[in-house]
PDB file of C-alpha atoms in Angstrom:
ATOM      1  CA  MET K 249       2.830 -17.581   7.575  1.00  0.00           C
ATOM      2  CA  PHE K 250       0.556 -19.505   4.972  1.00  0.00           C
ATOM      3  CA  GLY K 251       1.263 -20.866   1.726  1.00  0.00           C
ATOM      4  CA  THR K 252       4.374 -21.085  -0.664  1.00  0.00           C
ATOM      5  CA  ASP K 253       7.449 -21.841   1.650  1.00  0.00           C
ATOM      6  CA  PHE K 254       9.144 -18.292   2.145  1.00  0.00           C
ATOM      7  CA  GLY K 255      12.583 -19.686   1.200  1.00  0.00           C
ATOM      8  CA  GLN K 256      11.290 -21.272  -2.256  1.00  0.00           C
ATOM      9  CA  ALA K 257       9.011 -17.734  -3.011  1.00  0.00           C
ATOM     10  CA  TYR K 258      11.943 -15.452  -1.969  1.00  0.00           C
ATOM     11  CA  ALA K 259      14.141 -17.510  -4.902  1.00  0.00           C
ATOM     12  CA  GLU K 260      11.286 -17.507  -7.125  1.00  0.00           C
ATOM     13  CA  GLU K 261      10.648 -13.516  -7.053  1.00  0.00           C
ATOM     14  CA  LYS K 262      13.988 -12.834  -8.149  1.00  0.00           C
ATOM     15  CA  LYS K 263      13.789 -14.797 -11.014  1.00  0.00           C
ATOM     16  CA  HIS K 264      11.368 -12.115 -12.806  1.00  0.00           C
ATOM     17  CA  SER K 265      12.119  -9.018 -14.606  1.00  0.00           C
ATOM     18  CA  ASP K 266       7.837  -7.853 -13.450  1.00  0.00           C
ATOM     19  CA  TYR K 267       6.895  -8.358  -9.973  1.00  0.00           C
ATOM     20  CA  TRP K 268       4.945 -10.115  -8.101  1.00  0.00           C
ATOM     21  CA  VAL K 269       1.196  -8.593  -7.343  1.00  0.00           C
ATOM     22  CA  ALA K 270      -0.192  -8.453  -3.658  1.00  0.00           C
ATOM     23  CA  VAL K 271      -4.156  -8.198  -3.324  1.00  0.00           C
ATOM     24  CA  THR K 272      -5.712  -7.420   0.458  1.00  0.00           C
ATOM     25  CA  ASP K 273      -8.591 -10.286   0.139  1.00  0.00           C
ATOM     26  CA  GLN K 274     -11.436  -9.348   2.025  1.00  0.00           C
ATOM     27  CA  ALA K 275     -12.446 -12.583   1.571  1.00  0.00           C
ATOM     28  CA  SER K 276     -10.305 -14.924   3.028  1.00  0.00           C
ATOM     29  CA  GLU K 277      -9.122 -11.497   4.980  1.00  0.00           C
ATOM     30  CA  GLN K 278      -5.309 -12.629   3.770  1.00  0.00           C
ATOM     31  CA  ILE K 279      -2.702 -10.829   1.836  1.00  0.00           C
ATOM     32  CA  LEU K 280      -2.342 -13.364  -1.091  1.00  0.00           C
ATOM     33  CA  VAL K 281       0.823 -12.688  -3.120  1.00  0.00           C
ATOM     34  CA  PHE K 282       0.736 -13.901  -6.831  1.00  0.00           C
ATOM     35  CA  ASP K 283       2.818 -14.243  -9.640  1.00  0.00           C
ATOM     36  CA  THR K 284       0.741 -12.770 -12.250  1.00  0.00           C
ATOM     37  CA  LYS K 285       2.871 -14.292 -15.101  1.00  0.00           C
ATOM     38  CA  LYS K 286       0.445 -17.169 -14.405  1.00  0.00           C
ATOM     39  CA  THR K 287      -2.922 -17.094 -16.238  1.00  0.00           C
ATOM     40  CA  ASN K 288      -4.855 -18.733 -13.636  1.00  0.00           C
ATOM     41  CA  LEU K 289      -4.560 -17.300 -10.330  1.00  0.00           C
ATOM     42  CA  ASN K 290      -6.745 -19.976  -9.277  1.00  0.00           C
ATOM     43  CA  ALA K 291      -3.988 -22.732  -9.883  1.00  0.00           C
ATOM     44  CA  LYS K 292      -1.889 -23.702  -6.660  1.00  0.00           C
ATOM     45  CA  SER K 293       1.547 -22.287  -8.697  1.00  0.00           C
ATOM     46  CA  ALA K 294       0.492 -18.635  -8.839  1.00  0.00           C
ATOM     47  CA  LEU K 295       0.090 -18.092  -4.601  1.00  0.00           C
ATOM     48  CA  LYS K 296       3.399 -17.622  -3.791  1.00  0.00           C
ATOM     49  CA  TRP K 297       3.261 -16.278  -0.270  1.00  0.00           C
ATOM     50  CA  SER K 298       0.185 -15.449   2.023  1.00  0.00           C
ATOM     51  CA  TRP K 299      -0.118 -13.835   5.428  1.00  0.00           C
ATOM     52  CA  ALA K 300      -3.186 -13.025   8.505  1.00  0.00           C
ATOM     53  CA  PRO K 301      -1.996 -11.863  11.944  1.00  0.00           C
ATOM     54  CA  THR K 302      -1.621 -15.071  14.287  1.00  0.00           C
ATOM     55  CA  GLU K 303      -0.587 -15.726  17.610  1.00  0.00           C
ATOM     56  CA  GLU K 304       2.367 -17.797  16.149  1.00  0.00           C
ATOM     57  CA  ASN K 305       3.556 -14.799  14.390  1.00  0.00           C
ATOM     58  CA  GLY K 306       3.391 -12.716  17.264  1.00  0.00           C
ATOM     59  CA  PHE K 307       0.083 -11.346  17.481  1.00  0.00           C
ATOM     60  CA  ASP K 308      -2.176 -11.297  20.526  1.00  0.00           C
ATOM     61  CA  GLU K 309      -5.973 -11.539  20.443  1.00  0.00           C
ATOM     62  CA  GLU K 310      -6.485  -7.576  20.769  1.00  0.00           C
ATOM     63  CA  LEU K 311      -4.274  -7.035  17.779  1.00  0.00           C
ATOM     64  CA  ILE K 312      -5.863 -10.179  16.102  1.00  0.00           C
ATOM     65  CA  SER K 313      -9.466  -8.805  16.704  1.00  0.00           C
ATOM     66  CA  ALA K 314      -8.558  -5.547  14.489  1.00  0.00           C
ATOM     67  CA  TRP K 315      -7.984  -7.351  11.479  1.00  0.00           C
ATOM     68  CA  GLY K 316     -10.943  -8.662   9.218  1.00  0.00           C
ATOM     69  CA  THR K 317     -11.089  -6.284   6.428  1.00  0.00           C
ATOM     70  CA  PRO K 318      -7.819  -5.290   5.090  1.00  0.00           C
ATOM     71  CA  SER K 319      -7.339  -2.232   3.055  1.00  0.00           C
ATOM     72  CA  GLY K 320      -3.692  -1.764   2.602  1.00  0.00           C
ATOM     73  CA  VAL K 321      -0.213  -3.605   2.017  1.00  0.00           C
ATOM     74  CA  LYS K 322       2.865  -2.408   0.264  1.00  0.00           C
ATOM     75  CA  LEU K 323       6.710  -4.278   0.749  1.00  0.00           C
ATOM     76  CA  ARG K 324       9.565  -2.180   1.927  1.00  0.00           C
ATOM     77  CA  LYS K 325      13.388  -2.643   1.750  1.00  0.00           C
ATOM     78  CA  ALA K 326      15.009  -1.449   4.405  1.00  0.00           C
ATOM     79  CA  GLU K 327      18.305   0.151   5.566  1.00  0.00           C
ATOM     80  CA  ASP K 328      19.244  -2.443   7.521  1.00  0.00           C
ATOM     81  CA  GLY K 329      18.912  -4.594   4.265  1.00  0.00           C
ATOM     82  CA  GLY K 330      15.799  -6.205   5.611  1.00  0.00           C
ATOM     83  CA  LYS K 331      12.058  -6.689   3.587  1.00  0.00           C
ATOM     84  CA  TYR K 332       9.357  -5.485   5.817  1.00  0.00           C
ATOM     85  CA  MET K 333       5.665  -6.017   4.849  1.00  0.00           C
ATOM     86  CA  LEU K 334       3.654  -2.893   5.703  1.00  0.00           C
ATOM     87  CA  VAL K 335       0.019  -3.788   6.373  1.00  0.00           C
ATOM     88  CA  THR K 336      -3.178  -1.753   7.456  1.00  0.00           C
ATOM     89  CA  ASP K 337      -6.847  -3.173   8.180  1.00  0.00           C
ATOM     90  CA  SER K 338     -10.124  -1.105   8.192  1.00  0.00           C
ATOM     91  CA  GLU K 339     -10.684  -2.861  11.434  1.00  0.00           C
ATOM     92  CA  GLY K 340      -7.850  -0.803  12.931  1.00  0.00           C
ATOM     93  CA  LEU K 341      -4.595  -2.644  13.230  1.00  0.00           C
ATOM     94  CA  VAL K 342      -1.580  -0.962  11.851  1.00  0.00           C
ATOM     95  CA  ALA K 343       1.468  -3.634  11.293  1.00  0.00           C
ATOM     96  CA  MET K 344       4.969  -3.708  10.087  1.00  0.00           C
ATOM     97  CA  VAL K 345       5.988  -7.656   9.584  1.00  0.00           C
ATOM     98  CA  SER K 346       9.508  -9.452   8.821  1.00  0.00           C
ATOM     99  CA  TYR K 347       8.989  -9.966   5.139  1.00  0.00           C
ATOM    100  CA  PRO K 348       9.477 -13.159   4.247  1.00  0.00           C
ATOM    101  CA  ASN K 349       9.358 -14.989   7.427  1.00  0.00           C
ATOM    102  CA  GLY K 350       6.119 -13.276   8.495  1.00  0.00           C
ATOM    103  CA  LYS K 351       6.770 -12.364  11.453  1.00  0.00           C
ATOM    104  CA  ARG K 352       5.768  -9.002  13.934  1.00  0.00           C
ATOM    105  CA  VAL K 353       7.627  -6.255  14.308  1.00  0.00           C
ATOM    106  CA  TRP K 354       5.579  -3.994  15.461  1.00  0.00           C
ATOM    107  CA  GLY K 355       1.812  -3.676  15.307  1.00  0.00           C
ATOM    108  CA  HIS K 356      -0.725  -1.588  17.033  1.00  0.00           C
ATOM    109  CA  ASN K 357      -4.845  -0.860  16.777  1.00  0.00           C
ATOM    110  CA  VAL K 358      -4.731   3.077  15.556  1.00  0.00           C
ATOM    111  CA  GLY K 359      -8.466   2.964  14.869  1.00  0.00           C
ATOM    112  CA  GLY K 360      -9.887   5.401  12.459  1.00  0.00           C
ATOM    113  CA  ASN K 361     -10.023   3.531   9.091  1.00  0.00           C
ATOM    114  CA  PRO K 362      -6.103   2.743   8.349  1.00  0.00           C
ATOM    115  CA  HIS K 363      -5.444   2.652   4.412  1.00  0.00           C
ATOM    116  CA  ALA K 364      -1.838   2.990   4.251  1.00  0.00           C
ATOM    117  CA  ALA K 365       1.180   2.667   6.031  1.00  0.00           C
ATOM    118  CA  GLU K 366       4.670   3.335   5.088  1.00  0.00           C
ATOM    119  CA  LEU K 367       8.232   2.707   6.701  1.00  0.00           C
ATOM    120  CA  LEU K 368      10.413   5.649   7.566  1.00  0.00           C
ATOM    121  CA  PRO K 369      14.203   5.062   6.979  1.00  0.00           C
ATOM    122  CA  ASP K 370      14.430   5.727  10.966  1.00  0.00           C
ATOM    123  CA  GLY K 371      12.281   2.270  11.901  1.00  0.00           C
ATOM    124  CA  ASN K 372       9.138   4.499  12.647  1.00  0.00           C
ATOM    125  CA  VAL K 373       5.899   3.583  10.956  1.00  0.00           C
ATOM    126  CA  ALA K 374       3.330   6.443   9.382  1.00  0.00           C
ATOM    127  CA  ALA K 375      -0.293   5.570   9.184  1.00  0.00           C
ATOM    128  CA  ALA K 376      -3.249   7.494   7.355  1.00  0.00           C
ATOM    129  CA  SER K 377      -6.274   7.109   8.716  1.00  0.00           C
ATOM    130  CA  SER K 378      -9.024   7.741   6.421  1.00  0.00           C
ATOM    131  CA  HIS K 379     -12.236   8.215   9.107  1.00  0.00           C
ATOM    132  CA  GLY K 380      -9.977   9.587  11.907  1.00  0.00           C
ATOM    133  CA  HIS K 381      -8.765  12.147   9.577  1.00  0.00           C
ATOM    134  CA  PHE K 382      -4.973  11.504  10.053  1.00  0.00           C
ATOM    135  CA  VAL K 383      -1.454  11.082   9.685  1.00  0.00           C
ATOM    136  CA  ARG K 384       0.322   9.704  12.364  1.00  0.00           C
ATOM    137  CA  VAL K 385       4.118   8.457  13.065  1.00  0.00           C
ATOM    138  CA  TYR K 386       4.562   6.296  15.157  1.00  0.00           C
ATOM    139  CA  THR K 387       7.448   4.863  17.630  1.00  0.00           C
ATOM    140  CA  ALA K 388       8.018   1.567  15.710  1.00  0.00           C
ATOM    141  CA  SER K 389      11.698   2.141  15.935  1.00  0.00           C
ATOM    142  CA  GLN K 390      11.433   1.680  20.070  1.00  0.00           C
ATOM    143  CA  GLY K 391       9.608  -1.385  20.056  1.00  0.00           C
ATOM    144  CA  PRO K 392       6.655  -3.943  19.303  1.00  0.00           C
ATOM    145  CA  ASP K 393       4.341  -2.523  21.544  1.00  0.00           C
ATOM    146  CA  SER K 394       5.808   1.254  21.341  1.00  0.00           C
ATOM    147  CA  SER K 395       2.020   3.483  20.856  1.00  0.00           C
ATOM    148  CA  ASN K 396       3.064   6.707  20.705  1.00  0.00           C
ATOM    149  CA  TYR K 397       2.903   9.280  17.908  1.00  0.00           C
ATOM    150  CA  THR K 398       3.083  12.911  16.757  1.00  0.00           C
ATOM    151  CA  GLU K 399      -0.121  13.498  14.176  1.00  0.00           C
ATOM    152  CA  TYR K 400      -1.481  15.646  11.324  1.00  0.00           C
ATOM    153  CA  TYR K 401      -4.674  16.413  10.384  1.00  0.00           C
ATOM    154  CA  LEU K 402      -5.602  15.383   6.588  1.00  0.00           C
ATOM    155  CA  GLN K 403      -9.491  15.289   6.014  1.00  0.00           C
ATOM    156  CA  GLY K 404     -10.130  11.836   4.891  1.00  0.00           C
ATOM    157  CA  ALA K 405      -6.574  10.472   4.510  1.00  0.00           C
ATOM    158  CA  HIS K 406      -5.910   7.840   2.207  1.00  0.00           C
ATOM    159  CA  GLY K 407      -2.199   7.538   1.398  1.00  0.00           C
ATOM    160  CA  VAL K 408       1.400   7.936   2.763  1.00  0.00           C
ATOM    161  CA  LEU K 409       4.503   7.453   0.864  1.00  0.00           C
ATOM    162  CA  TRP K 410       8.162   8.153   1.706  1.00  0.00           C
ATOM    163  CA  ASP K 411      10.106  10.130  -1.009  1.00  0.00           C
ATOM    164  CA  PRO K 412      13.623   9.008  -0.466  1.00  0.00           C
ATOM    165  CA  LYS K 413      15.309  11.844  -2.742  1.00  0.00           C
ATOM    166  CA  ARG K 414      13.305  14.676  -1.336  1.00  0.00           C
ATOM    167  CA  GLU K 415      13.199  13.122   2.236  1.00  0.00           C
ATOM    168  CA  VAL K 416       9.481  13.792   2.997  1.00  0.00           C
ATOM    169  CA  LEU K 417       6.643  12.093   3.830  1.00  0.00           C
ATOM    170  CA  TRP K 418       4.166  12.268   0.956  1.00  0.00           C
ATOM    171  CA  ALA K 419       0.433  12.098   2.192  1.00  0.00           C
ATOM    172  CA  LEU K 420      -3.433  12.232   0.325  1.00  0.00           C
ATOM    173  CA  GLY K 421      -6.454  13.114   1.845  1.00  0.00           C
ATOM    174  CA  ASP K 422      -9.991  14.024   0.117  1.00  0.00           C
ATOM    175  CA  LEU K 423      -8.970  17.395  -0.971  1.00  0.00           C
ATOM    176  CA  TYR K 424      -5.014  17.961  -0.773  1.00  0.00           C
ATOM    177  CA  LEU K 425      -2.026  16.261  -1.776  1.00  0.00           C
ATOM    178  CA  VAL K 426       0.757  17.339   0.973  1.00  0.00           C
ATOM    179  CA  SER K 427       4.661  16.808   1.648  1.00  0.00           C
ATOM    180  CA  LEU K 428       5.444  16.562   5.341  1.00  0.00           C
ATOM    181  CA  LYS K 429       9.341  16.720   7.067  1.00  0.00           C
ATOM    182  CA  VAL K 430       9.480  14.269   9.910  1.00  0.00           C
ATOM    183  CA  THR K 431      11.561  16.255  12.068  1.00  0.00           C
ATOM    184  CA  GLY K 432      12.451  15.384  16.322  1.00  0.00           C
ATOM    185  CA  THR K 433      13.875  12.591  17.020  1.00  0.00           C
ATOM    186  CA  PRO K 434      12.874   8.653  16.985  1.00  0.00           C
ATOM    187  CA  GLU K 435      11.717   8.777  20.065  1.00  0.00           C
ATOM    188  CA  ALA K 436      10.108  11.607  19.738  1.00  0.00           C
ATOM    189  CA  PRO K 437       9.012  12.710  16.206  1.00  0.00           C
ATOM    190  CA  LYS K 438       7.215  15.467  14.270  1.00  0.00           C
ATOM    191  CA  LEU K 439       5.706  16.360  11.551  1.00  0.00           C
ATOM    192  CA  GLU K 440       5.725  19.861   9.817  1.00  0.00           C
ATOM    193  CA  GLU K 441       3.834  20.834   6.434  1.00  0.00           C
ATOM    194  CA  ILE K 442       5.981  21.492   3.324  1.00  0.00           C
ATOM    195  CA  SER K 443       4.056  21.642   0.916  1.00  0.00           C
ATOM    196  CA  ARG K 444      -0.026  21.328  -0.099  1.00  0.00           C
ATOM    197  CA  SER K 445      -1.423  21.226  -3.505  1.00  0.00           C
ATOM    198  CA  SER K 446      -5.047  20.955  -4.316  1.00  0.00           C
ATOM    199  CA  LEU K 447      -6.410  18.022  -6.080  1.00  0.00           C
ATOM    200  CA  PRO K 448      -7.938  18.457  -9.824  1.00  0.00           C
ATOM    201  CA  THR K 449     -11.287  16.255  -8.189  1.00  0.00           C
ATOM    202  CA  PHE K 450     -12.584  14.803  -5.210  1.00  0.00           C
ATOM    203  CA  GLY K 451     -11.368  12.242  -2.947  1.00  0.00           C
ATOM    204  CA  GLY K 452      -7.641  11.400  -3.318  1.00  0.00           C
ATOM    205  CA  HIS K 453      -7.674   7.351  -2.967  1.00  0.00           C
ATOM    206  CA  ASP K 454      -4.305   6.103  -4.243  1.00  0.00           C
ATOM    207  CA  LEU K 455      -0.611   7.161  -3.710  1.00  0.00           C
ATOM    208  CA  SER K 456       1.952   5.518  -5.291  1.00  0.00           C
ATOM    209  CA  PRO K 457       5.938   6.164  -7.062  1.00  0.00           C
ATOM    210  CA  VAL K 458       5.530   6.019 -10.998  1.00  0.00           C
ATOM    211  CA  TYR K 459       8.563   3.944 -10.903  1.00  0.00           C
ATOM    212  CA  SER K 460       9.646   4.841 -14.599  1.00  0.00           C
ATOM    213  CA  ASP K 461       9.994   8.519 -13.583  1.00  0.00           C
ATOM    214  CA  ILE K 462      11.286   9.312 -10.096  1.00  0.00           C
ATOM    215  CA  ASP K 463       9.251  13.154 -10.146  1.00  0.00           C
ATOM    216  CA  LYS K 464       6.165  11.718 -11.072  1.00  0.00           C
ATOM    217  CA  LEU K 465       3.049  10.761  -8.116  1.00  0.00           C
ATOM    218  CA  TRP K 466       0.623   8.425  -9.194  1.00  0.00           C
ATOM    219  CA  VAL K 467      -2.642   9.859  -7.606  1.00  0.00           C
ATOM    220  CA  THR K 468      -5.959   7.855  -7.618  1.00  0.00           C
ATOM    221  CA  THR K 469      -9.855  10.298  -7.115  1.00  0.00           C
ATOM    222  CA  ASN K 470     -13.045   9.289  -6.785  1.00  0.00           C
ATOM    223  CA  THR K 471     -13.280   9.826 -10.533  1.00  0.00           C
ATOM    224  CA  ASN K 472      -9.672  10.325 -12.062  1.00  0.00           C
ATOM    225  CA  VAL K 473      -6.091   8.824 -12.248  1.00  0.00           C
ATOM    226  CA  TYR K 474      -3.449  11.200 -12.271  1.00  0.00           C
ATOM    227  CA  GLN K 475       0.704  11.611 -12.492  1.00  0.00           C
ATOM    228  CA  TYR K 476       1.456  14.402 -10.344  1.00  0.00           C
ATOM    229  CA  SER K 477       4.612  16.468 -11.221  1.00  0.00           C
ATOM    230  CA  LYS K 478       6.655  16.813  -8.186  1.00  0.00           C
ATOM    231  CA  SER K 479       8.860  19.725  -9.374  1.00  0.00           C
ATOM    232  CA  THR K 480       6.645  21.719 -11.335  1.00  0.00           C
ATOM    233  CA  ASN K 481       3.699  20.672  -8.879  1.00  0.00           C
ATOM    234  CA  THR K 482       1.388  20.194 -11.599  1.00  0.00           C
ATOM    235  CA  TRP K 483      -1.592  17.261 -12.576  1.00  0.00           C
ATOM    236  CA  SER K 484      -1.481  15.609 -15.849  1.00  0.00           C
ATOM    237  CA  GLU K 485      -3.404  12.820 -17.309  1.00  0.00           C
ATOM    238  CA  ASN K 486      -1.369  13.427 -20.730  1.00  0.00           C
ATOM    239  CA  TYR K 487       0.679  10.023 -20.305  1.00  0.00           C
ATOM    240  CA  GLU K 488       0.942   6.897 -21.949  1.00  0.00           C
ATOM    241  CA  GLY K 489      -2.351   4.548 -21.319  1.00  0.00           C
ATOM    242  CA  ALA K 490      -4.169   7.472 -19.967  1.00  0.00           C
ATOM    243  CA  SER K 491      -7.874   7.316 -22.099  1.00  0.00           C
ATOM    244  CA  GLU K 492      -7.987   3.656 -20.579  1.00  0.00           C
ATOM    245  CA  ILE K 493      -6.351   3.715 -16.884  1.00  0.00           C
ATOM    246  CA  SER K 494      -7.882   7.450 -15.767  1.00  0.00           C
ATOM    247  CA  ARG K 495     -10.915   6.658 -14.687  1.00  0.00           C
ATOM    248  CA  LYS K 496     -13.490   6.331 -11.787  1.00  0.00           C
ATOM    249  CA  SER K 497     -13.559   4.185  -7.971  1.00  0.00           C
ATOM    250  CA  VAL K 498      -9.493   3.222  -8.930  1.00  0.00           C
ATOM    251  CA  LYS K 499      -8.482   1.938  -5.734  1.00  0.00           C
ATOM    252  CA  SER K 500      -4.638   1.194  -6.345  1.00  0.00           C
ATOM    253  CA  ILE K 501      -2.478   1.531  -9.333  1.00  0.00           C
ATOM    254  CA  GLY K 502       1.387   0.869  -9.862  1.00  0.00           C
ATOM    255  CA  ASP K 503       3.476   0.334 -12.951  1.00  0.00           C
ATOM    256  CA  GLN K 504       6.252  -2.852 -13.438  1.00  0.00           C
ATOM    257  CA  PRO K 505       9.592  -2.162 -14.623  1.00  0.00           C
ATOM    258  CA  SER K 506       7.910  -3.464 -18.089  1.00  0.00           C
ATOM    259  CA  GLY K 507       6.342  -0.457 -18.152  1.00  0.00           C
ATOM    260  CA  GLN K 508       2.317  -2.591 -17.415  1.00  0.00           C
ATOM    261  CA  VAL K 509       0.463  -0.569 -15.225  1.00  0.00           C
ATOM    262  CA  VAL K 510      -1.319  -2.489 -12.443  1.00  0.00           C
ATOM    263  CA  LEU K 511      -4.838  -1.581 -11.546  1.00  0.00           C
ATOM    264  CA  ALA K 512      -7.856  -2.529  -8.738  1.00  0.00           C
ATOM    265  CA  VAL K 513     -11.290  -1.285  -9.532  1.00  0.00           C
ATOM    266  CA  PRO K 514     -14.619  -2.438  -7.899  1.00  0.00           C
ATOM    267  CA  ARG K 515     -16.490  -5.244  -9.589  1.00  0.00           C
ATOM    268  CA  ALA K 516     -20.128  -6.106  -8.380  1.00  0.00           C
ATOM    269  CA  GLY K 517     -20.797  -9.571  -7.321  1.00  0.00           C
ATOM    270  CA  THR K 518     -17.921  -9.681  -4.749  1.00  0.00           C
ATOM    271  CA  LYS K 519     -17.988  -9.404  -0.836  1.00  0.00           C
ATOM    272  CA  TYR K 520     -18.277  -5.659  -0.725  1.00  0.00           C
ATOM    273  CA  SER K 521     -19.035  -2.465  -3.189  1.00  0.00           C
ATOM    274  CA  TRP K 522     -15.783  -1.425  -2.921  1.00  0.00           C
ATOM    275  CA  THR K 523     -13.712  -4.984  -3.509  1.00  0.00           C
ATOM    276  CA  THR K 524     -13.508  -6.761  -7.140  1.00  0.00           C
ATOM    277  CA  ASP K 525     -11.807 -10.515  -8.226  1.00  0.00           C
ATOM    278  CA  THR K 526      -9.634  -9.250 -10.759  1.00  0.00           C
ATOM    279  CA  VAL K 527      -6.315  -7.617 -11.328  1.00  0.00           C
ATOM    280  CA  ASP K 528      -6.769  -5.196 -14.156  1.00  0.00           C
ATOM    281  CA  PHE K 529      -3.615  -4.379 -16.460  1.00  0.00           C
ATOM    282  CA  TYR K 530      -2.724  -2.169 -18.969  1.00  0.00           C
ATOM    283  CA  LEU K 531      -0.187  -1.083 -21.622  1.00  0.00           C
ATOM    284  CA  PRO K 532      -0.598  -4.281 -22.847  1.00  0.00           C
ATOM    285  CA  SER K 533      -4.010  -4.627 -21.323  1.00  0.00           C
ATOM    286  CA  ASP K 534      -4.727  -8.000 -19.668  1.00  0.00           C
ATOM    287  CA  LYS K 535      -6.584  -9.288 -16.603  1.00  0.00           C
ATOM    288  CA  ARG K 536      -6.249 -12.118 -13.564  1.00  0.00           C
ATOM    289  CA  VAL K 537      -9.520 -13.269 -11.818  1.00  0.00           C
ATOM    290  CA  LEU K 538      -9.457 -15.091  -8.407  1.00  0.00           C
ATOM    291  CA  ASN K 539     -12.462 -17.208  -8.245  1.00  0.00           C
ATOM    292  CA  GLY K 540     -14.336 -16.236  -5.342  1.00  0.00           C
ATOM    293  CA  GLY K 541     -11.718 -13.030  -4.470  1.00  0.00           C
ATOM    294  CA  SER K 542     -12.729  -9.612  -2.818  1.00  0.00           C
ATOM    295  CA  PHE K 543      -9.779  -7.346  -3.389  1.00  0.00           C
ATOM    296  CA  TYR K 544      -9.463  -4.121  -2.265  1.00  0.00           C
ATOM    297  CA  LYS K 545      -6.122  -3.401  -3.118  1.00  0.00           C
ATOM    298  CA  ALA K 546      -3.680  -5.018  -5.439  1.00  0.00           C
ATOM    299  CA  ARG K 547      -0.185  -3.439  -5.022  1.00  0.00           C
ATOM    300  CA  ILE K 548       3.139  -4.316  -6.721  1.00  0.00           C
ATOM    301  CA  TRP K 549       5.254  -5.930  -5.003  1.00  0.00           C
ATOM    302  CA  ASN K 550       8.574  -3.726  -5.338  1.00  0.00           C
ATOM    303  CA  PRO K 551      10.153  -3.395  -2.304  1.00  0.00           C
ATOM    304  CA  ASN K 552      11.634  -0.070  -3.977  1.00  0.00           C
ATOM    305  CA  TYR K 553      10.719   3.593  -2.539  1.00  0.00           C
ATOM    306  CA  GLN K 554      10.962   4.869  -5.955  1.00  0.00           C
TER     307      GLN K 554
END
């Protein structure tokens, strides 16, 4: 682990009503976690935690070589009470890491340009790969090197999100939002499609909970940002702040306990056409800029599933 001492970081995190924000920085090739209440992300005090796979934290050369373009990150509170970071990298790595000590719990090069991962209640890990067009559940519960999986085909798979109330895995692709039931056993999982909803516009990209409404999901596409109602199977842009929030190329979105919405949208002049050096905020509007940064996603550091 790099950055602030994890014990201090964890203590400081608990002081805030709104959560810190993690970014997948493709310039430094690290996960960076910031206290965005600090107005200057370039100040040393703003960076609370950082991470990349190393031999010291349990990754071998093969897995380290599958890292370099981090594409997804989220924090989860597991049923054992521990916290774990789920990370993906377009080079192929999907990993589960103990937080805040940064040690590898499980990791595998899944290939296919993975964009998102999720921790399931039984300790297995779901992954979505956009070029591979798959959602997989890996048997991470069976050990750090376990590579068995079950697979569901989903064109342009970009997002996975566990729903503890409905006990389904939501998955987002180019054309559809689907809910999947995870059956079988932790040693031999299976995936069964429960529902399928056509996206209003093409190119599903980010999938996250609307924390202020257990019935809603944030869904971004190539051109819009929607809230999806699970109970009515409907899509809406009639939410607070939609006139500013719903825009093209939103790579990630989430809402804080205060109601503030956090976005990452590509900005010209950064490392890649899909990255930004800016975390955008709405309700109220604000922004934070990291000089030389190239974020793909900015994820609220909320360990809760919904």
